[in-house]
Coordinates of C-alpha atoms in Angstrom, one line a residue:
M1087 CA -26.7 7.5 -15.6
S1088 CA -26.5 10.4 -13.8
R1089 CA -24.0 12.9 -12.8
N1090 CA -23.4 12.3 -8.9
L1091 CA -23.2 8.1 -8.7
Y1092 CA -20.8 8.2 -5.9
V1093 CA -23.6 9.1 -3.2
A1094 CA -25.8 6.1 -4.6
M1095 CA -23.1 3.9 -4.8
T1096 CA -21.9 4.4 -0.7
R1097 CA -25.7 4.5 1.2
G1098 CA -27.4 1.4 0.0
T1099 CA -27.1 -0.6 3.1
G1100 CA -29.2 -4.0 1.1
M1101 CA -27.5 -4.6 -2.1
N1102 CA -25.9 -2.1 -4.9
E1103 CA -26.5 -2.8 -8.0
A1104 CA -25.0 -0.7 -11.3
F1105 CA -26.7 -1.4 -15.1
M1106 CA -24.6 0.6 -17.4
V1107 CA -25.1 1.0 -21.8
T1108 CA -22.0 1.1 -23.3
T1109 CA -20.4 2.5 -26.6
G1110 CA -17.7 2.0 -28.8
E1111 CA -13.5 1.1 -26.9
Q1112 CA -15.9 1.7 -22.8
T1113 CA -16.8 -0.6 -21.0
A1114 CA -18.9 -1.2 -18.1
A1115 CA -15.5 -0.4 -15.8
D1116 CA -14.9 2.3 -18.0
V1117 CA -18.9 3.5 -18.6
F1118 CA -19.0 3.0 -13.6
T1119 CA -14.8 5.0 -13.3
Q1120 CA -16.7 8.1 -16.0
S1121 CA -20.0 9.1 -13.1
I1122 CA -18.3 7.7 -10.3
A1123 CA -15.2 10.0 -10.9
T1124 CA -16.9 13.0 -12.5
D1125 CA -17.4 16.2 -10.3
W1126 CA -21.0 17.1 -9.4
I1127 CA -22.8 19.8 -11.3
D1128 CA -24.0 21.4 -7.8
L1129 CA -20.3 21.5 -5.7
P1130 CA -20.1 20.8 -2.1
A1131 CA -18.8 22.7 0.4
H1132 CA -14.8 21.1 0.5
A1133 CA -15.5 21.0 -3.4
R1134 CA -15.7 24.3 -3.2
R1135 CA -13.1 25.9 -1.4
A1136 CA -10.2 23.1 -3.0
E1137 CA -11.5 25.7 -5.5
L1138 CA -11.0 29.0 -3.6
R1139 CA -8.0 27.6 -2.5
E1140 CA -6.5 26.3 -6.0
E1141 CA -6.2 22.9 -4.8
S1142 CA -6.9 19.3 -6.4
P1143 CA -10.1 18.3 -5.4
H1144 CA -9.7 14.7 -4.2
R1145 CA -10.8 11.9 -6.7
P1146 CA -12.6 8.7 -5.5
G1147 CA -10.2 5.5 -6.1
L1148 CA -7.2 8.5 -5.8
L1149 CA -4.4 9.2 -3.9
D1150 CA -4.1 12.2 -3.2
G1151 CA -0.1 12.8 -4.5
R1152 CA 1.2 13.2 -1.1
Q1153 CA -0.1 10.0 -0.3
L1154 CA 1.5 8.5 -3.6
R1155 CA 5.1 9.9 -3.2
E1156 CA 5.2 8.8 0.0
L1157 CA 4.2 5.3 -0.1
L1158 CA 7.0 5.2 -3.9
E1159 CA 9.8 7.1 -1.4
S1160 CA 8.8 4.3 1.0
R1161 CA 9.6 1.4 -1.1
F1162 CA 12.4 3.0 -2.7
A1163 CA 14.0 2.9 0.5
I1164 CA 13.2 -0.2 1.8
S1165 CA 14.4 -1.9 -1.4
S1166 CA 17.4 0.1 -1.2
T1167 CA 17.8 -1.6 2.6
I1168 CA 17.7 -5.0 0.5
E1169 CA 20.5 -4.3 -2.2
D1170 CA 22.6 -2.5 0.5
A1171 CA 21.8 -5.3 2.7
E1172 CA 23.3 -7.4 -0.5
H1173 CA 25.8 -5.5 -1.6
T1174 CA 27.5 -4.9 1.7
L1175 CA 27.8 -9.4 2.0
H1176 CA 28.9 -9.6 -1.1
R1177 CA 31.5 -7.5 -1.0
L1178 CA 32.4 -7.9 2.5
P1179 CA 34.5 -11.2 2.1
S1180 CA 36.8 -9.4 -0.8
G1181 CA 37.0 -5.9 1.4
Q1182 CA 38.6 -7.7 5.0
Q1183 CA 40.9 -9.4 2.9
Q1184 CA 42.0 -6.5 1.5
A1185 CA 41.9 -4.9 5.6
E1186 CA 43.6 -8.5 6.7
R1187 CA 46.8 -7.7 4.2
A1188 CA 47.0 -4.1 5.0
L1189 CA 47.0 -4.9 8.8
A1190 CA 49.6 -7.8 8.9
A1191 CA 51.7 -5.5 6.3
A1192 CA 51.6 -2.5 9.2
E1193 CA 52.4 -5.6 11.6
N1194 CA 55.5 -6.7 10.0
A1195 CA 57.2 -3.3 9.2
I1196 CA 56.4 -2.2 13.0
A1197 CA 58.2 -5.1 13.5
E1198 CA 61.1 -4.5 11.5
R1199 CA 62.1 -1.3 11.7
G1200 CA 61.7 -1.4 15.7
A1201 CA 64.7 -4.0 15.5
A1202 CA 66.3 -1.5 12.5
Y1203 CA 65.6 0.8 14.9
R1204 CA 67.2 -0.9 18.2
R1205 CA 70.9 -2.5 16.0
A1206 CA 71.8 1.0 15.5
E1207 CA 71.0 2.7 18.4
D1208 CA 73.1 -0.1 19.8
I1209 CA 76.2 0.3 17.2
L1210 CA 75.8 4.2 18.5
E1211 CA 75.7 2.9 21.7
R1212 CA 78.9 0.3 21.5
Y1213 CA 81.2 3.1 18.7
D1214 CA 80.3 6.5 18.8
R1215 CA 82.5 6.8 21.9
P1216 CA 86.0 7.5 21.6
L1217 CA 88.9 5.8 20.1
H1218 CA 86.1 3.7 18.5
R1219 CA 84.8 5.7 15.4
R1220 CA 87.9 6.1 13.5
K1221 CA 88.0 2.1 12.7
H1222 CA 84.0 2.0 13.1
E1223 CA 82.7 5.8 10.5
T1224 CA 81.0 4.1 7.5
E1225 CA 78.6 2.0 10.7
I1226 CA 78.1 5.0 13.0
A1227 CA 76.7 7.0 9.9
T1228 CA 74.4 4.7 8.9
A1229 CA 73.2 4.5 12.6
R1230 CA 72.5 8.1 12.8
R1231 CA 70.6 8.2 9.4
D1232 CA 68.5 5.3 10.7
V1233 CA 67.6 6.9 14.1
E1234 CA 66.4 9.9 12.2
R1235 CA 64.7 8.2 9.4
I1236 CA 62.9 4.9 10.9
P1237 CA 60.9 7.0 13.6
P1238 CA 58.2 8.3 11.3
T1239 CA 58.2 5.9 9.4
V1240 CA 57.7 3.7 12.5
Q1241 CA 54.0 6.4 13.1
Q1242 CA 52.5 5.8 10.0
A1243 CA 52.7 1.5 9.6
L1244 CA 51.4 2.6 13.3
H1245 CA 48.5 5.3 11.4
D1246 CA 48.4 2.2 8.8
S1247 CA 47.5 -0.1 11.4
N1248 CA 45.0 1.3 12.9
A1249 CA 43.3 2.3 10.2
A1250 CA 43.5 -1.2 8.6
S1251 CA 41.4 -2.5 12.3
D1252 CA 39.0 0.6 12.2
M1253 CA 37.7 -1.2 8.6
L1254 CA 37.4 -4.4 10.5
D1255 CA 35.5 -3.3 12.8
R1256 CA 33.1 -1.3 10.1
L1257 CA 33.0 -4.5 7.6
R1258 CA 32.3 -6.7 11.0
Q1259 CA 29.2 -5.0 11.9
D1260 CA 27.7 -4.1 8.8
A1261 CA 27.9 -7.4 8.1
A1262 CA 26.1 -7.4 11.3
R1263 CA 23.5 -4.7 10.0
A1264 CA 23.3 -5.8 6.9
N1265 CA 22.3 -10.3 8.2
E1266 CA 19.8 -7.7 10.5
N1267 CA 18.0 -6.7 7.2
L1268 CA 18.0 -10.2 5.6
L1269 CA 16.5 -11.8 8.0
R1270 CA 14.5 -9.3 7.9
R1271 CA 12.9 -9.4 4.0
P1272 CA 10.0 -11.6 4.2
E1273 CA 9.0 -8.7 6.4
F1274 CA 9.9 -5.7 3.9
E1275 CA 9.0 -7.5 0.6
A1276 CA 5.3 -7.8 2.5
K1277 CA 5.7 -3.7 2.8
I1278 CA 6.9 -3.5 -1.5
A1279 CA 4.3 -5.8 -1.7
A1280 CA 1.6 -4.1 0.0
I1281 CA 2.7 -0.1 -1.5
D1282 CA 2.6 -1.9 -5.0
E1283 CA -1.2 -2.6 -4.7
R1284 CA -1.9 0.5 -3.0
V1285 CA -0.1 1.8 -5.5
D1286 CA -1.1 -0.1 -9.3
R1287 CA -4.9 0.0 -7.5
D1288 CA -4.2 3.7 -8.5
L1289 CA -2.6 3.4 -11.9
R1290 CA -5.7 1.6 -12.6
V1291 CA -7.8 4.6 -11.9
R1292 CA -5.7 6.7 -13.2
T1293 CA -5.6 4.9 -16.7
R1294 CA -9.1 4.9 -17.3
I1295 CA -9.6 8.5 -16.2
T1296 CA -7.3 9.3 -18.3
R1297 CA -7.9 7.5 -21.6
L1298 CA -11.5 8.5 -20.5
E1299 CA -11.0 12.2 -20.4
R1300 CA -7.2 13.0 -22.3
P1301 CA -6.3 15.8 -19.8
D1302 CA -3.9 18.4 -21.7
A1303 CA -1.0 17.6 -19.4
I1304 CA -1.0 14.7 -20.5
V1305 CA -1.9 15.0 -24.4
N1306 CA 0.8 17.6 -24.5
V1307 CA 3.6 15.2 -24.1
L1308 CA 2.2 11.5 -25.4
G1309 CA 0.0 13.0 -28.0
E1310 CA -3.8 12.6 -29.2
R1311 CA -5.0 9.2 -28.7
P1312 CA -4.4 6.9 -32.1
A1313 CA -7.4 5.0 -33.9
P1314 CA -7.8 1.6 -32.2
G1315 CA -5.7 -1.9 -32.3
P1316 CA -2.6 -2.1 -30.1
A1317 CA -1.3 1.8 -29.8
P1318 CA -4.3 2.5 -27.6
R1319 CA -3.7 0.2 -25.3
Q1320 CA 0.1 1.7 -25.2
W1321 CA -1.2 5.2 -24.7
D1322 CA -3.2 4.3 -21.9
A1323 CA -0.4 2.4 -19.7
A1324 CA 2.3 5.8 -21.2
A1325 CA -1.1 8.2 -20.3
G1326 CA -2.1 6.6 -16.7
Q1327 CA 2.1 5.9 -15.8
L1328 CA 2.3 9.5 -16.8
A1329 CA -0.9 10.7 -14.9
Q1330 CA 0.3 9.3 -11.8
H1331 CA 4.5 10.9 -12.2
Q1332 CA 2.5 13.7 -12.1
A1333 CA 0.3 13.7 -9.2
A1334 CA 3.7 12.7 -7.4
F1335 CA 5.9 15.4 -8.2
D1336 CA 3.5 18.1 -8.0
I1337 CA 4.1 18.5 -12.1
T1338 CA 1.1 20.1 -13.7
D1339 CA 2.6 19.6 -17.1
G1340 CA 4.5 17.3 -19.3
L1341 CA 7.2 15.5 -17.6
G1342 CA 8.7 18.1 -15.3
P1343 CA 12.5 20.3 -15.0
H1344 CA 15.1 18.1 -16.7
L1345 CA 18.2 18.0 -14.0
G1346 CA 21.8 18.6 -15.0
Y1347 CA 24.2 16.2 -13.1
F1348 CA 25.6 18.7 -11.5
D1349 CA 21.6 20.1 -10.6
Q1350 CA 21.0 16.7 -9.3
Q1351 CA 20.7 15.7 -5.1
P1352 CA 22.4 12.6 -4.6
T1353 CA 20.0 10.7 -3.0
P1354 CA 20.4 9.3 0.1
K1355 CA 21.5 5.5 1.1
A1356 CA 18.8 3.9 3.2
V1357 CA 19.7 3.1 7.1
P1358 CA 21.5 -0.6 6.8
S1359 CA 18.7 -0.7 10.0
L1360 CA 15.9 1.0 9.2
M1361 CA 12.5 0.4 10.7
I1362 CA 9.8 0.9 8.4

C-alpha cells in the first residue's frame, strides 16, 4: 500500500474503498491506521514548518496534547462538581446539628451570664454602702468578682453565637448550590460521556500506533512488546495509555517527574456553581 493514503481517502466524491493485505498479527485496521498516519516522503509545508519549529506534527485521528489535557481537566472539574455536591449533602445534617447545638449553647450562656451579671449589680446596689458593708462582706466580694469576670465571657459567647449563625448560613448556601448542581447531573454526565468518547477514540488510535511503531518513549518504560499470547494485548493497552499520558502532559520520555508530597500543588476544588 502506498504512502499518502490520507489524501486519497479524503478526496472521493462517490465512495472510497481500501483493500488491505495483512501479515502476522496485523489486522486490516492496523494496516489502514499505519498507512493513513505515516508521514509523507516529501514533507508538505505545514509538516516542514512544524519540524523546523521542533513541534510534534499532527497525526490524523489524534488529539493534540493541549486539546487532550483540556479535555481531561474539564472532565475532572465536572466530576469533582458532582462529587462535591454529593459530599456536601451527605455531611449537611451532621454539620447543621453541630452548628445548631453550638448556637443554642452560646445563647444559653449569654442568657445565664447576663442574669448572673444583673444579680451581681443588684447585690452591689443594695449592700455596697455604709452601714451595710460589714454584714454583707462575702456577698459584696463575690459580686465584685462577678462584675469583673462575666463581661469577657459574655463577649466570647456572643462571638460563638455569631460564628454558629454564620456557619448555618454557609451550610444553607452550600446545600442550595449542591442541589442546583445535582439537578444538572444529567447535563454534566452527558458532557462527561462526550469527553470520554473523544478521549477513548484518541486512545484507540494511539494504541494502534504504539503497537506498530513501538516508540522509544514507550519501550523505555514498558520494555519490548512480548511474544504472541495474552501479554501483548496487555502491553498494547498500557502502551496506548502511556502514550496518551505523555501527549497530554508534554512528556518526551517515561512517566514524567515524580513530585514529592511537599512539591505537589494542591488541586483547586471545583467551583460549586461551575458552568461548563
